[in-house]
Short mmCIF file of C-alpha atoms and ligand atoms in Angstrom, two decimals:
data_model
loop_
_atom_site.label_atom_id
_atom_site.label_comp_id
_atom_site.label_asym_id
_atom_site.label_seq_id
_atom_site.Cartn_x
_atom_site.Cartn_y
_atom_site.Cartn_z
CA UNK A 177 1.57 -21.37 9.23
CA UNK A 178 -1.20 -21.53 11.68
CA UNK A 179 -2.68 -18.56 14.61
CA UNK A 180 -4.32 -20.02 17.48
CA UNK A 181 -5.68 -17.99 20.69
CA UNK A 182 -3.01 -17.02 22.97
CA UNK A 183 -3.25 -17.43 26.85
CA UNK A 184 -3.65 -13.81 27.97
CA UNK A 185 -3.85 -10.50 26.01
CA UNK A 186 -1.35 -9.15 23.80
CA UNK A 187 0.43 -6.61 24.62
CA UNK A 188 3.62 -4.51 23.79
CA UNK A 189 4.94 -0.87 22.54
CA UNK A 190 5.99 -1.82 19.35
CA UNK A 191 7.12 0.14 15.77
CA UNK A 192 6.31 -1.68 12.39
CA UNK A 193 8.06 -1.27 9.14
CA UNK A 194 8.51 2.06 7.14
CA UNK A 195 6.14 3.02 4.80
CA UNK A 196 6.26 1.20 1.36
CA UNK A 197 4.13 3.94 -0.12
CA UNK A 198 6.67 6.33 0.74
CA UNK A 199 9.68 4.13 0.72
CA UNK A 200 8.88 3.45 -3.28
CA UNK A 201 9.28 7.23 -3.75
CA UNK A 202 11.88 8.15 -1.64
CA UNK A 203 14.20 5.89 -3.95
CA UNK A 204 12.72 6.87 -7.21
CA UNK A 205 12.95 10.56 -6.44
CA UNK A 206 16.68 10.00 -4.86
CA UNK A 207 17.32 8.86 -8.42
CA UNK A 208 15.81 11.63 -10.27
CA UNK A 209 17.45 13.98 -8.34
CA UNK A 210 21.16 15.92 -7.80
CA UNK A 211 23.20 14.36 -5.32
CA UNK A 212 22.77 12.08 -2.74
CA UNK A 213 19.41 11.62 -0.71
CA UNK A 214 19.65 10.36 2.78
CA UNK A 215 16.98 7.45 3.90
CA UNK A 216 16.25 6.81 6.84
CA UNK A 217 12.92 3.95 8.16
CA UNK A 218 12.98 2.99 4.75
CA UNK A 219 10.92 -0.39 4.25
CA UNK A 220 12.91 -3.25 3.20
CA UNK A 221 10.52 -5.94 2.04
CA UNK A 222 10.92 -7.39 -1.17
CA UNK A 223 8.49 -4.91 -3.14
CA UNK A 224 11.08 -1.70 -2.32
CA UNK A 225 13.89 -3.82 -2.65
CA UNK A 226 12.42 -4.48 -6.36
CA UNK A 227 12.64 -0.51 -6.84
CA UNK A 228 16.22 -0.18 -5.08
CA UNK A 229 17.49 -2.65 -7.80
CA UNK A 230 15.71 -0.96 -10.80
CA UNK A 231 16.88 2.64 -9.68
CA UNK A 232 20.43 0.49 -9.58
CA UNK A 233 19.57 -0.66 -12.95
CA UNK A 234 18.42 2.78 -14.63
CA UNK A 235 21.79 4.05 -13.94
CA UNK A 236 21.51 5.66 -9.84
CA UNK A 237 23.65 4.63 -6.91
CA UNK A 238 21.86 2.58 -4.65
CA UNK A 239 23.78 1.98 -1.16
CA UNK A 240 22.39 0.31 1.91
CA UNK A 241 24.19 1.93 4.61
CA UNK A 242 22.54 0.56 7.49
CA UNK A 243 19.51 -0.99 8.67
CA UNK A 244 16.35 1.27 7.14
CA UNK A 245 19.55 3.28 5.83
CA UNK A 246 19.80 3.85 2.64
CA UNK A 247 21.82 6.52 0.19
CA UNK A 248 20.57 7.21 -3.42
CA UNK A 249 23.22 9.09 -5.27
CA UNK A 250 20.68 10.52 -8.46
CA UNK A 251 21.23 11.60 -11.66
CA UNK A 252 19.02 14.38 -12.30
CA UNK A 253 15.28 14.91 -14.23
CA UNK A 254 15.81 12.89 -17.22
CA UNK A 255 19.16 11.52 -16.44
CA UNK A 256 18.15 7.53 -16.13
CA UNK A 257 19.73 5.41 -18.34
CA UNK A 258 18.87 2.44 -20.59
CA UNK A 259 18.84 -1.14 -18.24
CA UNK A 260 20.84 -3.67 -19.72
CA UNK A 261 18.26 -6.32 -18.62
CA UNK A 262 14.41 -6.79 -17.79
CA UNK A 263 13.42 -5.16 -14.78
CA UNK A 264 11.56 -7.47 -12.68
CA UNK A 265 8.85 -5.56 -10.02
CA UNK A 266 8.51 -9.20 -8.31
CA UNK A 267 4.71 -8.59 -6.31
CA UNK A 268 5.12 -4.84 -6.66
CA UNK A 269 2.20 -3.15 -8.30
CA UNK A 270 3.46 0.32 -7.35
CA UNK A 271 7.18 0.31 -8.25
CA UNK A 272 5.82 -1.12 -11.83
CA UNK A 273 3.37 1.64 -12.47
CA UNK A 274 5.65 4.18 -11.05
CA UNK A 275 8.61 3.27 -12.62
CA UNK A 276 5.67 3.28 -15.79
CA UNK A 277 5.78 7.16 -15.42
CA UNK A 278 9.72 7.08 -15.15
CA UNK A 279 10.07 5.75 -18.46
CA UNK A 280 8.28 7.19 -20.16
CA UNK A 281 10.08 10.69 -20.09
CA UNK A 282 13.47 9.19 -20.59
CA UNK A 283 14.59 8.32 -24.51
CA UNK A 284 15.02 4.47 -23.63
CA UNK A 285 14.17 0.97 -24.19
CA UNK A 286 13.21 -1.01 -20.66
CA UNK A 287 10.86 -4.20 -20.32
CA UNK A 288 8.81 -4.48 -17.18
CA UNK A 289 7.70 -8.00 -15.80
CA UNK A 290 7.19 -9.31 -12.20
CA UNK A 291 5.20 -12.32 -10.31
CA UNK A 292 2.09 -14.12 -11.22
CA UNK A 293 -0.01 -11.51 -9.17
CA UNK A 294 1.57 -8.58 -10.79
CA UNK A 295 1.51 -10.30 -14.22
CA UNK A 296 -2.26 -10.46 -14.07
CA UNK A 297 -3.14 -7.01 -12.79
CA UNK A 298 -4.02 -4.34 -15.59
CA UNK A 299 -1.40 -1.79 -16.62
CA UNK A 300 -3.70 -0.01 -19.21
CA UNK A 301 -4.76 1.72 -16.53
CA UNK A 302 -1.13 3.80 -16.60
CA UNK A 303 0.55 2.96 -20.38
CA UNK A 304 -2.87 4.20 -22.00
CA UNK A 305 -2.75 7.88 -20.78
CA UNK A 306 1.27 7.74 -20.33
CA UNK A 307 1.15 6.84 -24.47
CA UNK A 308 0.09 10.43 -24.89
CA UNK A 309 3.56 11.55 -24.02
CA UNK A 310 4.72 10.13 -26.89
CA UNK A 311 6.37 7.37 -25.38
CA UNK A 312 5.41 4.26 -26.79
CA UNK A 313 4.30 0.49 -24.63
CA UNK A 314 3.83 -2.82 -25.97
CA UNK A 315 2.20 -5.48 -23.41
CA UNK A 316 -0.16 -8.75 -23.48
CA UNK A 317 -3.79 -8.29 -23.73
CA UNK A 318 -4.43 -5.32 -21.06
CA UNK A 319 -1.54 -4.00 -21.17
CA UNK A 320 -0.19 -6.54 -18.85
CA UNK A 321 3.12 -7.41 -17.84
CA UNK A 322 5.34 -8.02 -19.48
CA UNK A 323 5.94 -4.50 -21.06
CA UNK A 324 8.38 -3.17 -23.32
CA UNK A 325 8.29 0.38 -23.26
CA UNK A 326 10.26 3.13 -25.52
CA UNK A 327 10.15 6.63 -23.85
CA UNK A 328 9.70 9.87 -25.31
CA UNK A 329 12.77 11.99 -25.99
CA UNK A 330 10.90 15.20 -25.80
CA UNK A 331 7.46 14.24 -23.92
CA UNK A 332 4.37 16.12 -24.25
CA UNK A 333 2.76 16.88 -20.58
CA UNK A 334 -0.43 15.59 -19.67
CA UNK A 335 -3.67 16.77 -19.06
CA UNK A 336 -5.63 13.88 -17.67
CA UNK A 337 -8.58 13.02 -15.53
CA UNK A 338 -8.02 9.72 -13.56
CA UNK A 339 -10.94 7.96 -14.33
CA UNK A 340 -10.42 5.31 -11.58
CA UNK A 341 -9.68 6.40 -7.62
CA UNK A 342 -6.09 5.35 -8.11
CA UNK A 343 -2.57 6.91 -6.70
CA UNK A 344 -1.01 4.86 -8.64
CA UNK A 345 -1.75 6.62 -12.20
CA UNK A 346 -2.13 9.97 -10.29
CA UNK A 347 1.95 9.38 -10.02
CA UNK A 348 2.78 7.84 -12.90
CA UNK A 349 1.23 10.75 -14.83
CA UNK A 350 3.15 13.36 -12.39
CA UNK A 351 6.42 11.53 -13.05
CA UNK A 352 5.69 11.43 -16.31
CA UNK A 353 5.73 15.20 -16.38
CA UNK A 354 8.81 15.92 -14.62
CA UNK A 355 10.54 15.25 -18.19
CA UNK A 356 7.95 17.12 -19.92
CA UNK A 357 7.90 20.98 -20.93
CA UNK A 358 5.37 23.10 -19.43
CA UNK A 359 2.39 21.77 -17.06
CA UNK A 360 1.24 18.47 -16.55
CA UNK A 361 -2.01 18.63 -14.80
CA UNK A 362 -3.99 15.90 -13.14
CA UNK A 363 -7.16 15.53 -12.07
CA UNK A 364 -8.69 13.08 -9.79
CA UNK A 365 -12.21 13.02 -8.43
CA UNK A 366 -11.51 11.12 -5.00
CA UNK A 367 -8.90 12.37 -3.23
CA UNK A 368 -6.01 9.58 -3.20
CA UNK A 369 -2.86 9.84 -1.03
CA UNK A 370 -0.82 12.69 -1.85
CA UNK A 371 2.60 10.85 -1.33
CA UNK A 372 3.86 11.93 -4.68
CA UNK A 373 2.90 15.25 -5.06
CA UNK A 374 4.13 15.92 -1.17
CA UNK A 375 7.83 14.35 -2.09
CA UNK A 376 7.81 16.44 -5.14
CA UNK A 377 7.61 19.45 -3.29
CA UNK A 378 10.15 18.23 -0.83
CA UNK A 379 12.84 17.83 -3.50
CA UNK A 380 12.11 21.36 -4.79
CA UNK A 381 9.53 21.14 -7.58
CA UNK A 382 6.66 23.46 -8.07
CA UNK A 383 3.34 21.77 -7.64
CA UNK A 384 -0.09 23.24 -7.02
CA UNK A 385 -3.14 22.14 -5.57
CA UNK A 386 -6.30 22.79 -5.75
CA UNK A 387 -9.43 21.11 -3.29
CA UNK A 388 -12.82 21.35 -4.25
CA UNK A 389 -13.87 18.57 -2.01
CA UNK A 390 -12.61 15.36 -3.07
CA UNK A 391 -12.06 16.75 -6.37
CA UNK A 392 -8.18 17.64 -6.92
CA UNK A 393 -6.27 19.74 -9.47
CA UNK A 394 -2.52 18.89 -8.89
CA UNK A 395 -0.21 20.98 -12.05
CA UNK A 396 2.98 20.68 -12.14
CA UNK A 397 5.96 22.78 -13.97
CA UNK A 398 7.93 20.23 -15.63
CA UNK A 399 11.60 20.15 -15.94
CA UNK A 400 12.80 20.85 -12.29
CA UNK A 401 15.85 20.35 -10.72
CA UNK A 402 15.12 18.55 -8.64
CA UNK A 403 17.71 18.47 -5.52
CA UNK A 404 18.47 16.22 -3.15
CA UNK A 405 16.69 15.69 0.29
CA UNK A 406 16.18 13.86 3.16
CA UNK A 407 13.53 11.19 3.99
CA UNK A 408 12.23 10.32 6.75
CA UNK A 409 9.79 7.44 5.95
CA UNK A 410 7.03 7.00 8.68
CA UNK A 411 6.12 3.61 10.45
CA UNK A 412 3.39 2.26 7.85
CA UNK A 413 -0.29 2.66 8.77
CA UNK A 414 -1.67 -0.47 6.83
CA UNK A 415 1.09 -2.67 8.52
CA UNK A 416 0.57 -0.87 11.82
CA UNK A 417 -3.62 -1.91 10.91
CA UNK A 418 -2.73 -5.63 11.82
CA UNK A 419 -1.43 -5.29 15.61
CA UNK A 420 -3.93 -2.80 16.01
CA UNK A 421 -7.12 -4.78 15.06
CA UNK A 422 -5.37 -8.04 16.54
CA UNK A 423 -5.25 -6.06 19.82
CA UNK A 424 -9.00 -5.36 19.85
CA UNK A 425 -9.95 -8.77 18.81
CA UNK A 426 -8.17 -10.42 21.95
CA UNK A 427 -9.67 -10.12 25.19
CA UNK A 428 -7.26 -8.18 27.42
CA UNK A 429 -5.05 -7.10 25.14
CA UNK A 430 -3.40 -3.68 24.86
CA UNK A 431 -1.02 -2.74 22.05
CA UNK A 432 0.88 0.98 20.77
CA UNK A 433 2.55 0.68 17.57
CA UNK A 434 5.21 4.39 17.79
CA UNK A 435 5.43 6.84 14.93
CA UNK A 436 3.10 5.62 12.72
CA UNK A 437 2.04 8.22 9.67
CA UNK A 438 -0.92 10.03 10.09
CA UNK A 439 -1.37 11.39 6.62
CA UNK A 440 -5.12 12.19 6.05
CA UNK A 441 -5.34 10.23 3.04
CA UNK A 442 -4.25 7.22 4.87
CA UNK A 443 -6.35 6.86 7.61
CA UNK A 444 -9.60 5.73 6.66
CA UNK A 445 -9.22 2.39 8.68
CA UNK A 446 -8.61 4.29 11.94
CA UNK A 447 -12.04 6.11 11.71
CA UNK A 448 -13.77 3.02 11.17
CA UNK A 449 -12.36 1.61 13.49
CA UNK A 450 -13.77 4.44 15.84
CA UNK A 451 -17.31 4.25 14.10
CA UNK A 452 -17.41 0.44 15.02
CA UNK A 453 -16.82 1.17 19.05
CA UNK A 454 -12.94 0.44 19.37
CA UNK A 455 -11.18 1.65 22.62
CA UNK A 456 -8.33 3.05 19.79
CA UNK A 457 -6.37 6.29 20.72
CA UNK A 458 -3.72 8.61 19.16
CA UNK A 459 -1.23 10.39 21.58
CA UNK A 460 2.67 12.22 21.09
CA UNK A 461 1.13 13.68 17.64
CA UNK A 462 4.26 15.32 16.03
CA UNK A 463 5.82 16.06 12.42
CA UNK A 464 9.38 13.81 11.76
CA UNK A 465 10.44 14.59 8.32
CA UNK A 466 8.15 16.63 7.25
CA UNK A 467 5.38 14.20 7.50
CA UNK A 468 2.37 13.67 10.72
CA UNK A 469 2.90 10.55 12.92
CA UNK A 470 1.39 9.58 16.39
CA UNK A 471 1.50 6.64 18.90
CA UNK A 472 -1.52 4.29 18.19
CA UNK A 473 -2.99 2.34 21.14
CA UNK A 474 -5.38 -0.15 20.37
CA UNK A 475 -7.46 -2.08 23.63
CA UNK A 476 -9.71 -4.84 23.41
CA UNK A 477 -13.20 -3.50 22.45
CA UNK A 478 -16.66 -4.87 22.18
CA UNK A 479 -16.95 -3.89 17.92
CA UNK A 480 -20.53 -3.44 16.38
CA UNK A 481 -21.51 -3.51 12.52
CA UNK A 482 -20.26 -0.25 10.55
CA UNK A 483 -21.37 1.25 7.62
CA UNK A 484 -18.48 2.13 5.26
CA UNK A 485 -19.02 5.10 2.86
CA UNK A 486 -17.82 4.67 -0.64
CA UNK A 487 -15.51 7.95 -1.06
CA UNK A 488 -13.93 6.64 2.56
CA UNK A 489 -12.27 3.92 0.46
CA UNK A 490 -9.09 5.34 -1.17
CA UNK A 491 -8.10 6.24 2.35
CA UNK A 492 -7.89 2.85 3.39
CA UNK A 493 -7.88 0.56 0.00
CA UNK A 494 -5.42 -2.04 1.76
CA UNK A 495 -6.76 -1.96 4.90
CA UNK A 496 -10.50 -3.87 4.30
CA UNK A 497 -9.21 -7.93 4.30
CA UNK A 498 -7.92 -6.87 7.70
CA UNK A 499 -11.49 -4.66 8.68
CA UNK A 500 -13.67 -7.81 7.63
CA UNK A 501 -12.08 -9.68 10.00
CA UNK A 502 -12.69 -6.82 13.07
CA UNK A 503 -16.51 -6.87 11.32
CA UNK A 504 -16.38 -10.77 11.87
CA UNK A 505 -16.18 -10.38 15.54
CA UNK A 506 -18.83 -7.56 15.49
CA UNK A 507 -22.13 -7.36 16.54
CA UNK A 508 -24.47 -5.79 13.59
CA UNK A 509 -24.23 -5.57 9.88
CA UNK A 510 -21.55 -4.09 8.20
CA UNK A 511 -21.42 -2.91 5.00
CA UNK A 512 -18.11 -1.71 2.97
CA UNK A 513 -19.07 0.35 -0.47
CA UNK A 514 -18.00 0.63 -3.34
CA UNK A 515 -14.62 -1.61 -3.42
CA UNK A 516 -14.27 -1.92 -6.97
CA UNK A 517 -10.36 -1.65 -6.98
CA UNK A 518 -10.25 -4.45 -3.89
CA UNK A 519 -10.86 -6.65 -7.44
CA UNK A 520 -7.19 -5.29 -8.81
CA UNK A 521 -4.76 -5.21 -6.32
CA UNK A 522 -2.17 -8.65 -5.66
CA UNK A 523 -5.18 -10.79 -5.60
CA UNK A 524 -8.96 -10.10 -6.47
CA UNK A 525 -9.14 -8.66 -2.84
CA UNK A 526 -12.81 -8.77 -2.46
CA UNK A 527 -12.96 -12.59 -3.39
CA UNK A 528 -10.26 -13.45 -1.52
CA UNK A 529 -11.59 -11.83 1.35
CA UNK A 530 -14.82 -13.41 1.35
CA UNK A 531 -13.17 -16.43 0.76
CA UNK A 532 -10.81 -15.97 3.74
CA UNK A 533 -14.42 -15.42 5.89
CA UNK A 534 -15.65 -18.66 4.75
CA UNK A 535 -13.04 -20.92 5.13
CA UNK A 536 -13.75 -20.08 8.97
CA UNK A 537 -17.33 -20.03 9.48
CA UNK A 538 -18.29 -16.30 9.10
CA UNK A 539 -20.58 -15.75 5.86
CA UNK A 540 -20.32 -12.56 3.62
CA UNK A 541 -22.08 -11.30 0.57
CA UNK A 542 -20.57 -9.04 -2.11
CA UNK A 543 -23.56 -7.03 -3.80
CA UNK A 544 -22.19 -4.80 -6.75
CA UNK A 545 -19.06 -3.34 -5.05
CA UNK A 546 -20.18 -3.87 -1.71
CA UNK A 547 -19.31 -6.24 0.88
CA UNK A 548 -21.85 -7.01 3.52
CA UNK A 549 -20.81 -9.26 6.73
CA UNK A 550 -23.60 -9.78 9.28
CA UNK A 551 -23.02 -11.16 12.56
CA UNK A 552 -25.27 -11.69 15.54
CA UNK A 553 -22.59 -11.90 18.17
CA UNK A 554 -21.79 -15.35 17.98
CA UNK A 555 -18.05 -16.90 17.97
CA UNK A 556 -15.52 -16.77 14.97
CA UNK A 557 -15.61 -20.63 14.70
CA UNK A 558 -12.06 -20.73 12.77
CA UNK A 559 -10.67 -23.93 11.39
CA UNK A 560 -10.30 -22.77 7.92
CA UNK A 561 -7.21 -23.25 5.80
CA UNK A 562 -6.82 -19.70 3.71
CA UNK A 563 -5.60 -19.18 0.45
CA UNK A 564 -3.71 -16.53 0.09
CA UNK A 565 -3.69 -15.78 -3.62
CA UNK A 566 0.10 -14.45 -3.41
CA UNK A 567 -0.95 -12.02 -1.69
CA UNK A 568 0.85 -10.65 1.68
CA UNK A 569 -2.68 -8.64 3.05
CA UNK A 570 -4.61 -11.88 2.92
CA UNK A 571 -2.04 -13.67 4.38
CA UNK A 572 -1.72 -11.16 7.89
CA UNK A 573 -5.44 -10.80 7.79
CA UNK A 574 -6.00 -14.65 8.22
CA UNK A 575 -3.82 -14.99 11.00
CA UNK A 576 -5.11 -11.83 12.76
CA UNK A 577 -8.47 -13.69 12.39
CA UNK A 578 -6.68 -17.05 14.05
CA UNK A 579 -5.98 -14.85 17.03
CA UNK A 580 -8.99 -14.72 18.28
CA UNK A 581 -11.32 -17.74 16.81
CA UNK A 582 -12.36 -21.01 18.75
CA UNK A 583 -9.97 -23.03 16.67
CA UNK A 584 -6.89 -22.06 14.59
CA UNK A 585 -6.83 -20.47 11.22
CA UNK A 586 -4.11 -21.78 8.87
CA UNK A 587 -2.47 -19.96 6.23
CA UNK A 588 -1.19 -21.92 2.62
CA UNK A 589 1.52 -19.63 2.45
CA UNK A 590 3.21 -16.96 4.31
CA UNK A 591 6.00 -16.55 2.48
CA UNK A 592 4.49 -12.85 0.43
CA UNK A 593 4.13 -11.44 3.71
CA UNK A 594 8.05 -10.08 3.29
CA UNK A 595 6.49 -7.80 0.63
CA UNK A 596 5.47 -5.28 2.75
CA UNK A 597 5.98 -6.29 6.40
CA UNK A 598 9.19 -8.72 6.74
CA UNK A 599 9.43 -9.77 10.89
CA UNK A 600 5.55 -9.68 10.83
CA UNK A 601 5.35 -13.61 12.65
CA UNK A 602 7.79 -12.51 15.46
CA UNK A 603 6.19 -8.83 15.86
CA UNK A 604 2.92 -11.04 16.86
CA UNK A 605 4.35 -13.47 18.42
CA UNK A 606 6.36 -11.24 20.80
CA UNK A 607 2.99 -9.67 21.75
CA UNK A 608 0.91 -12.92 21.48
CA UNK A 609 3.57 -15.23 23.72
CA UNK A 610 5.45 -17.80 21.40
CA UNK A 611 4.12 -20.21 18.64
CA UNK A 612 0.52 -19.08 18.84
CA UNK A 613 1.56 -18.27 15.62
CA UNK A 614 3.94 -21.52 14.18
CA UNK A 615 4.22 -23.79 11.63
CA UNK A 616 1.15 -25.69 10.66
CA UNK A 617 1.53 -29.57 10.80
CA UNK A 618 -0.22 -30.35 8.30
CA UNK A 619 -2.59 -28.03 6.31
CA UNK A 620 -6.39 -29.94 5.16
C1 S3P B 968 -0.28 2.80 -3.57
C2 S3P B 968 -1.56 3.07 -3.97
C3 S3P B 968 -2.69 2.13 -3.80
C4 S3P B 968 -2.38 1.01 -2.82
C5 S3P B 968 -1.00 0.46 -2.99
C6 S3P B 968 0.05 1.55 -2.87
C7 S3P B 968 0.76 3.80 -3.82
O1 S3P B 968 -3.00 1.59 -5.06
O2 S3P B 968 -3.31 -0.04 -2.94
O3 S3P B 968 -0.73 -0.55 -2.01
O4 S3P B 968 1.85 3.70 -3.21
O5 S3P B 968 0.53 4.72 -4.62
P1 S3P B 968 -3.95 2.41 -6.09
O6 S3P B 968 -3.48 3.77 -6.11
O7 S3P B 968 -3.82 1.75 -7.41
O8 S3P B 968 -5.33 2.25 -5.49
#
């Protein structure tokens, strides 16, 4: 596929996808729990749909009842059951370190693979403090997929410091510990979003935490019953990020993407945003579900260079491909600090990124963990042909970038982009005016 400039503006009122963050939970803890949980918003891109089928496969009832409605009849805290096959997380770096936590308190055997991205990412990072349970992984070097994996019939709770800013292992551990006797405590030292522990609470478990800072203490009193609930899963803020920054790249554009969550911990990308000069507002704040959401309206803005704080970075981790490309089209330097994790998610992020820059003109510089783009005002000359490394964030982020260069940005392939944000072509398209984003002819 290929983005060119479109005519006039965009413009539209539109709602994106559910949240996959939340969407991954609200199925896992439907199947940990007693009786049947109500979704509603939930996302269905392939990576969810990955979990769906694995709750299906560890024993729940898994029943689409509608579009973004789905019904998870559980079976209760330590109720999963052994898969008769290999569960296959496809792209899905979050249902297979989640599902990591599952395991592990369940007396079972289960093997774990997915894609080529997910195959390459490091799973240490979870099966090394998750071991301490008692439960017991095999990988490749790593710890990488695939995994076989033998839970623990009576699993010791954790007490664990998260050595890396990751949400990930913060809720593998936690899941870990709903099998467990007694309290599993974690501790992280950058705040990371609190999807887990808020979900938890939802569906009746006792969790406490404690904020010194970024510094968090989150114990939990294993064994619940967990009972239960209703989800409503909010419209996701790092799909709503690629209207939105699309919108202020364009000249005359103006675009609201409705009910988007406004969780703290998610929201890095719209301060920045703010910081760099952007004409971005948030109006009908309210809570649906038990969770903040707003109306986001994004106008075409004038950006300047931003300066990025390291501990700002859990709080938008998926968001940067997509903020490099708003720092493209700004005047000034901007710096983004302290990205180490960009390096581990479905492609090495920060490469991929600065090779996503290049391919179209605009020159960036990685020093340590930090990625420096300096621009003097001049045009996004385009052109490029962007690999997308399997991953869907590089993929949206290029064609964002095609929006608004002097020639068209072309994309190897699209086709990961259903992981998290399936109808993301026509979304634009119906904003942009037709086939400014289309098939490429031929790709250089
Ligand atoms: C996620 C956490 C983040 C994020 C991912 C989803 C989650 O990963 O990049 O897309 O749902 O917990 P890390 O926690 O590993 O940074």
């Amino acid at each position: 596929m290929r983005a060119a400039s479109p005519e006039r503006g965009l413009r539209g009122r539109l709602t994106v996808p559910g949240d996959k963050s939340v969407s991954h939970r609200a199925l896992m803890f439907g199947a940990l729990a007693v009786g049947t949980t109500e979704i509603t918003g939930l996302l269905e891109g392939e990576d969810v749909l990955r979990t769906a089928a694995a709750m299906r496969a560890l024993g729940a009832e898994v029943e689409r009842v509608g579009e973004g409605h789905w019904r998870v009849a559980g079976r209760g805290v330590g109720g999963l059951v052994e898969p008769a096959d290999v569960l296959d997380m496809g792209n899905s770096g979050t249902a297979a370190r989640l599902i990591c936590g599952l395991l592990a308190g369940h007396p079972i055997f289960a093997v774990l693979t997915g894609d080529a991205s997910l195959r390459k990412r490091p799973m240490k990072r979870v099966t090394e403090p998750l071991s301490a349970t008692g439960a017991r992984f095999s990988g490749r070097s790593g710890g990488r997929l695939p995994l076989a994996v033998e839970g623990a019939a009576d699993p010791m709770p954790l007490d664990y410091v998260v050595p890396v800013p990751s949400a990930q292992v913060k809720s593998a551990v936690l899941l870990a510990g709903l099998c467990a006797r007694g309290i599993t405590r974690v501790e992280e030292r950058e705040a990371t979003r609190d999807h887990t522990e808020n979900m938890l609470r939802h569906f009746g478990a006792v969790v406490r935490v404690e904020a010194d800072g970024n510094r968090r203490v989150i114990e939990l009193e294993g064994q619940p019953e967990l009972r239960a609930a209703p989800v409503v899963v909010p419209a996701d803020p790092s799909s709503a990020a690629f209207p939105l920054v699309a919108a202020l790249l364009v000249p005359g554009s103006e675009v609201t993407v409705q009910g988007v969550g406004l969780n703290p911990l998610r929201t890095g990308l719209f301060t920045t945003l703010r910081e760099m000069g952007a004409d971005f507002s948030v109006s009908g704040e309210r809570v649906e579900g038990g969770e903040a959401v707003g109306d986001l309206t994004a106008r075409f803005s004038a950006l300047r260079g931003v300066d990025v704080p390291g501990d700002r970075a859990p709080s938008m981790i998926d968001e940067y491909p997509v903020l490099a490309v708003a720092a493209a089209y700004a005047r000034g330097v901007s710096r983004f600090r302290g990205l180490a994790e960009l390096r581990v998610k479905e492609s090495d992020r920060l490469a991929a990124t600065v090779a996503l820059l290049a391919a179209n003109g605009v020159r960036a510089e990685v020093e340590g963990d930090d990625l420096i783009i300096a621009r003097d005002g001049a045009p996004v000359p385009g052109g490029g042909v962007v690999e997308t490394h399997m991953d869907h964030r590089i993929a949206m982020s290029a064609l964002v970038m095609g929006l608004a260069s002097e020639r068209p940005v072309a994309v190897d392939d699209t086709g990961f982009i259903d992981t998290s944000f399936p109808g993301f072509v026509s979304m634009m398209n119906g904003m942009a005016g037709e086939g400014v984003i289309a098939p490429a002819e031929e790709l250089a």
